[in-house]
Coordinates of C-alpha atoms and ligand atoms in Angstrom, one line a residue:
M1 CA 35.4 146.8 155.9
S2 CA 33.0 144.1 154.7
F3 CA 32.2 140.9 156.9
A4 CA 32.2 139.2 153.0
E5 CA 35.4 140.8 151.6
Y6 CA 39.0 141.7 152.9
S7 CA 40.7 145.4 153.6
E8 CA 43.9 146.2 154.2
E9 CA 43.5 149.2 156.5
I10 CA 41.6 149.9 159.0
R11 CA 39.2 153.0 158.6
E12 CA 36.6 154.7 160.7
G13 CA 33.4 153.1 160.7
D14 CA 34.9 149.6 160.3
V15 CA 33.8 146.8 162.8
A16 CA 37.4 145.5 163.9
I17 CA 38.4 142.3 166.7
V18 CA 40.6 143.2 169.6
Y19 CA 41.8 140.0 170.2
L20 CA 43.4 139.3 173.7
S21 CA 43.1 135.9 173.1
H22 CA 41.4 133.0 172.0
E23 CA 39.0 132.8 175.0
S24 CA 39.0 136.8 174.7
L25 CA 38.2 138.8 171.8
M26 CA 35.4 141.9 171.5
A27 CA 34.3 143.7 168.4
V28 CA 35.1 147.3 168.5
T29 CA 33.2 149.7 166.0
V30 CA 36.4 152.6 165.0
R31 CA 35.6 155.7 165.8
H32 CA 37.5 159.1 165.9
G33 CA 38.4 160.7 169.4
A34 CA 36.8 157.0 170.7
Q35 CA 38.5 154.6 173.3
T36 CA 38.0 151.1 174.0
Q37 CA 39.5 149.6 177.7
T38 CA 41.0 146.5 177.6
R39 CA 42.1 144.6 180.7
Y40 CA 45.9 146.2 179.4
G41 CA 44.5 149.3 179.2
A42 CA 42.5 151.6 176.5
I43 CA 43.0 152.0 173.2
R44 CA 42.6 155.2 171.5
H45 CA 41.4 154.3 168.0
S46 CA 42.4 157.9 166.2
D47 CA 46.2 157.1 167.3
D48 CA 46.3 153.5 167.8
L49 CA 43.8 152.1 164.9
I50 CA 42.7 154.0 162.5
G51 CA 45.5 154.0 159.5
K52 CA 46.6 150.8 160.6
R53 CA 46.5 147.4 159.3
Y54 CA 44.8 144.9 159.5
G55 CA 47.1 141.9 161.9
A56 CA 49.1 144.6 163.7
K57 CA 49.9 144.0 167.3
V58 CA 48.9 147.4 169.0
T59 CA 50.0 148.8 172.6
C60 CA 47.4 149.2 175.2
S61 CA 47.8 152.4 177.6
K62 CA 49.2 149.8 180.1
G63 CA 51.7 148.5 177.8
G64 CA 50.2 145.4 177.6
W65 CA 49.5 144.1 173.5
V66 CA 46.6 143.3 171.0
Y67 CA 46.0 142.2 167.4
V68 CA 43.9 143.6 166.2
L69 CA 41.9 141.9 163.2
H70 CA 39.8 142.0 160.4
P71 CA 36.6 140.8 161.1
T72 CA 35.4 137.0 159.6
P73 CA 32.0 135.2 160.4
E74 CA 34.4 133.0 162.3
L75 CA 35.4 135.9 164.5
W76 CA 32.3 137.7 164.7
T77 CA 30.7 134.0 166.5
M78 CA 33.3 134.2 169.1
A79 CA 32.6 137.9 170.1
L80 CA 28.8 138.7 169.1
P81 CA 26.4 139.8 171.5
H82 CA 24.4 136.5 172.5
R83 CA 20.4 137.2 172.0
T84 CA 19.7 133.8 171.6
Q85 CA 21.6 130.3 171.8
I86 CA 23.7 130.3 168.3
L87 CA 25.4 127.7 166.2
Y88 CA 29.2 127.6 166.2
A89 CA 31.9 126.8 163.6
T90 CA 32.1 123.5 164.0
D91 CA 28.7 122.8 163.0
I92 CA 28.5 126.0 160.5
A93 CA 31.4 124.2 159.3
T94 CA 29.0 120.9 158.5
I95 CA 26.0 122.8 157.4
T96 CA 28.3 125.4 154.7
L97 CA 29.7 121.7 153.3
M98 CA 26.5 119.7 153.0
L99 CA 24.4 122.3 151.6
E100 CA 26.4 122.5 149.0
L101 CA 26.9 126.6 149.3
K102 CA 29.5 128.5 147.3
P103 CA 29.7 132.5 145.7
G104 CA 25.8 132.6 143.8
S105 CA 24.0 130.4 146.0
V106 CA 20.4 131.9 147.2
V107 CA 19.7 130.2 151.0
C108 CA 16.7 130.4 152.7
E109 CA 17.0 130.2 157.1
S110 CA 14.9 130.7 160.0
G111 CA 15.3 132.0 162.9
T112 CA 18.0 134.6 162.0
G113 CA 18.5 134.8 165.9
S114 CA 21.4 135.9 166.8
G115 CA 23.5 136.4 163.4
S116 CA 26.1 133.5 163.7
L117 CA 25.1 131.5 161.0
S118 CA 23.7 134.3 158.8
H119 CA 26.5 135.7 158.5
A120 CA 28.6 133.0 157.4
I121 CA 26.3 131.5 154.9
L122 CA 26.5 135.8 153.8
R123 CA 30.5 135.4 153.8
T124 CA 30.1 132.4 151.7
I125 CA 27.4 132.9 148.6
A126 CA 29.0 136.9 148.1
P127 CA 29.4 138.5 146.2
T128 CA 26.2 137.4 143.8
G129 CA 24.3 134.8 146.0
H130 CA 21.4 136.1 148.1
L131 CA 20.2 135.1 151.9
Y132 CA 16.4 135.2 152.8
T133 CA 16.7 135.1 156.5
V134 CA 13.4 134.6 158.6
E135 CA 12.8 136.0 162.4
F136 CA 9.7 136.1 164.2
H137 CA 10.6 138.5 167.2
Q138 CA 10.3 141.8 166.5
Q139 CA 13.8 143.5 168.0
R140 CA 15.8 140.4 166.9
A141 CA 15.2 141.0 162.8
Q142 CA 16.0 144.5 163.5
K143 CA 18.8 144.0 165.5
A144 CA 20.3 141.8 162.7
Q145 CA 19.0 143.9 159.8
E146 CA 21.3 146.8 161.8
E147 CA 24.3 144.7 162.3
F148 CA 24.2 143.2 158.3
K149 CA 24.1 146.8 157.5
E150 CA 27.1 148.7 159.9
H151 CA 29.0 145.3 158.5
R152 CA 28.4 146.0 154.9
V153 CA 27.1 143.0 154.0
D154 CA 23.4 144.5 154.0
H155 CA 23.3 143.8 150.2
L156 CA 23.4 140.2 150.1
V157 CA 20.5 139.4 152.7
T158 CA 16.8 140.2 152.9
V159 CA 15.7 140.2 156.8
G160 CA 11.5 138.7 157.4
N161 CA 9.9 139.4 160.3
R162 CA 7.1 136.9 160.4
D163 CA 6.6 133.4 161.5
V164 CA 8.0 131.1 159.0
C165 CA 5.9 128.2 159.9
K166 CA 2.6 129.7 158.9
D167 CA 3.8 132.3 156.4
G168 CA 7.1 130.6 155.1
F169 CA 10.1 132.1 153.5
G170 CA 8.4 134.8 151.6
V171 CA 10.1 133.5 148.2
T172 CA 8.9 130.4 145.7
G173 CA 10.7 128.6 143.8
V174 CA 14.2 129.9 143.8
A175 CA 16.2 128.5 146.8
D176 CA 19.2 126.1 146.0
A177 CA 19.1 125.8 150.1
I178 CA 17.0 125.7 153.2
F179 CA 18.3 125.7 156.6
L180 CA 16.3 125.6 159.8
D181 CA 17.2 126.5 163.5
I182 CA 13.7 126.5 165.4
P183 CA 12.2 124.8 167.9
S184 CA 9.4 123.1 165.4
P185 CA 11.0 122.8 161.9
W186 CA 8.6 120.2 161.0
D187 CA 6.1 123.3 161.2
A188 CA 8.5 124.9 158.2
V189 CA 9.0 122.0 155.9
P190 CA 6.0 122.3 153.3
H191 CA 7.3 126.0 153.4
A192 CA 10.8 124.8 152.3
K193 CA 9.4 122.8 149.9
T194 CA 7.6 125.9 148.3
A195 CA 11.0 127.9 148.6
L196 CA 13.3 125.6 147.2
K197 CA 14.0 125.8 143.5
C198 CA 12.1 123.1 141.3
S199 CA 14.7 120.1 141.6
G200 CA 18.1 118.9 143.5
G201 CA 17.7 122.0 146.0
R202 CA 19.1 121.3 150.1
V203 CA 17.2 121.3 153.3
G204 CA 19.1 121.2 156.8
S205 CA 17.7 121.7 160.2
F206 CA 19.5 122.0 163.5
S207 CA 17.9 120.3 166.5
P208 CA 19.2 119.6 169.9
C209 CA 17.1 117.1 170.6
V210 CA 17.0 113.4 169.1
E211 CA 12.8 113.6 169.2
Q212 CA 12.7 116.9 167.6
V213 CA 14.9 115.3 164.7
Q214 CA 13.1 112.4 164.6
R215 CA 10.0 114.2 164.0
T216 CA 11.8 116.4 161.2
C217 CA 13.2 113.1 159.2
E218 CA 9.3 112.3 159.4
A219 CA 8.4 115.5 157.7
L220 CA 10.7 115.4 155.4
S221 CA 10.4 112.4 154.1
R222 CA 6.3 112.8 153.5
H223 CA 6.9 116.2 151.9
G224 CA 9.8 113.7 149.4
F225 CA 12.9 114.7 150.5
H226 CA 14.8 111.9 150.4
E227 CA 18.4 110.7 151.3
L228 CA 18.1 112.1 155.2
N229 CA 21.4 112.2 157.0
T230 CA 21.8 112.8 160.6
L231 CA 24.8 114.0 162.2
E232 CA 26.5 115.0 165.1
V233 CA 29.7 116.7 165.1
V234 CA 32.2 116.8 167.6
L235 CA 35.1 118.6 168.4
R236 CA 38.2 116.7 170.3
V237 CA 40.8 119.2 171.5
H238 CA 43.7 116.7 172.2
E239 CA 45.9 117.8 175.0
V240 CA 49.5 118.0 173.7
R241 CA 51.9 116.7 176.8
T242 CA 55.9 115.6 177.2
V243 CA 55.6 112.2 178.4
S244 CA 59.1 110.2 179.3
L245 CA 59.0 106.7 178.2
P246 CA 61.4 104.3 179.6
L247 CA 63.1 102.4 177.0
P248 CA 64.1 98.8 176.9
D249 CA 66.8 97.3 178.6
F250 CA 68.1 94.2 175.9
G251 CA 70.9 93.5 177.6
P252 CA 74.9 93.4 176.7
D253 CA 75.0 92.6 173.2
V254 CA 76.4 88.6 173.0
L255 CA 77.1 88.7 169.2
S256 CA 79.2 91.5 168.6
P257 CA 80.6 92.9 171.8
E258 CA 83.0 95.1 170.6
V259 CA 80.1 97.6 168.3
P260 CA 79.2 100.3 171.2
L261 CA 75.5 101.1 172.0
P262 CA 73.9 104.0 170.5
P263 CA 74.1 107.1 172.6
A264 CA 69.9 107.4 173.2
F265 CA 70.6 103.1 175.1
H266 CA 72.6 104.9 178.1
H267 CA 70.1 106.8 179.3
A268 CA 66.8 104.8 181.1
A269 CA 64.2 106.9 179.6
A270 CA 63.3 109.3 176.7
T271 CA 61.1 111.9 176.5
L272 CA 58.7 112.3 173.4
K273 CA 55.9 114.7 172.9
T274 CA 52.0 112.8 172.6
T275 CA 48.6 114.0 173.1
T276 CA 45.4 112.6 174.9
P277 CA 41.9 112.9 173.8
P278 CA 39.8 114.9 176.6
R279 CA 38.0 111.6 178.8
E280 CA 35.4 113.7 179.5
M281 CA 33.5 116.6 177.3
P282 CA 30.7 119.0 177.4
A283 CA 30.4 118.6 173.6
H284 CA 26.8 117.6 172.4
T285 CA 25.2 121.1 170.8
G286 CA 22.7 119.0 169.3
S287 CA 22.3 116.9 165.5
S288 CA 21.8 118.4 161.7
V289 CA 19.5 116.6 159.6
F290 CA 19.5 117.2 155.7
G291 CA 18.1 116.0 152.8
Y292 CA 17.3 115.8 149.3
K293 CA 14.4 118.0 147.4
E294 CA 13.0 115.3 144.9
D295 CA 12.9 116.0 141.4
D296 CA 10.0 117.7 140.6
H297 CA 11.1 118.2 136.5
L298 CA 8.1 114.8 136.1
Q299 CA 5.6 116.6 138.2
T300 CA 6.4 119.6 136.0
T301 CA 3.8 121.2 133.7
E302 CA 5.3 124.2 131.0
G303 CA 8.6 124.4 132.9
L304 CA 6.8 126.0 136.1
C305 CA 7.9 123.7 139.8
G306 CA 5.3 121.0 140.7
S307 CA 3.4 121.8 143.6
S308 CA 3.0 118.6 145.3
Ligands
LIG1 N1 21.3 130.1 164.3 C1 21.2 130.8 164.8 C2 20.2 131.1 166.1 C3 18.7 131.0 166.2 S1 18.1 130.9 167.4 C4 21.9 131.4 164.8 O1 23.1 131.0 164.6 O2 22.8 133.0 165.6 C5 15.9 130.4 166.7 C6 15.8 131.7 166.5 O3 14.2 131.1 165.9 C7 15.1 132.8 167.7 O4 15.8 133.9 167.8 C8 13.5 132.7 167.3 O5 13.2 133.9 168.2 C9 13.2 132.2 166.2 N2 12.3 131.0 166.0 C10 11.8 130.1 166.6 N3 10.6 129.9 166.5 C11 10.2 130.7 164.9 C12 9.6 130.9 163.8 N4 8.6 130.2 164.0 N5 9.4 131.6 162.8 C13 10.5 132.5 162.8 N6 11.5 132.5 163.6 C14 11.1 131.7 164.6

């Protein structure tokens, strides 16, 4: 099992996702002899998990059942232990797209936080890319490192425990993309520029408040980033309802009274399925600003990146 690949069979040491419902799922480290309690009863790892296929339905000791799923970054985001605020799938999808991440991309990120975004980046850049993630909180950096190892993606990531605003990402001229999710991203913009490859790199930054976005945009344009775009992505879940609509009554057919009316017209109403958007939704998470690094080729001497 690895968060960056798929495997068929559940094995000792895997992290499996026990799925009770969309609102209730948990990550379980599979161990011989261990048990996991759910509201449907216990799951015995040796009998119920090891050797079974991912995706299987497992009956718990009280007779209810759960699905046991292969871990993915999306499921991990829903199940992970929160040590910080985290980014969710809607924002993560936009970030992955706007930073043009793909297998082989080199990415710098700060802060690591709870590793929600990091896992999605790692799955996208595998098997040949690399993530440099910087977190100044020592325990969070260490915990993230442990999780990457347990999830077998540690060969794709370097965790740095430092203040990105003071000490940067620890790499120069290599990154295809940078992502910032810290309270003062504008202070990290010069370091983002240093870490990015010579030309064409992407930068992104997520902030909950528009004042932070404004300061970040100012810093980005001061440092020569261009085509700045700020996006807020809102997920609207429509409610599906069955409605009953009255059929119009056009009166008797005077032109051809001998032609019978279609059967539907004998009913006063028709039922059909429709959707309604929510009237109110607690949707705001924040805005992400994205930009491109200016082309440094013109400022380059002997093939090295320009430093201005
Ligand atoms: N994107 C992460 C959440 C990041 S929360 C996720 O999806 O899980 C913000 C993190 O940034 C916190 O853990 C905080 O400790 C860290 N942080 C804040 N300022 C920092 C700085 N200057 N340098 C490094 N890390 C920083």
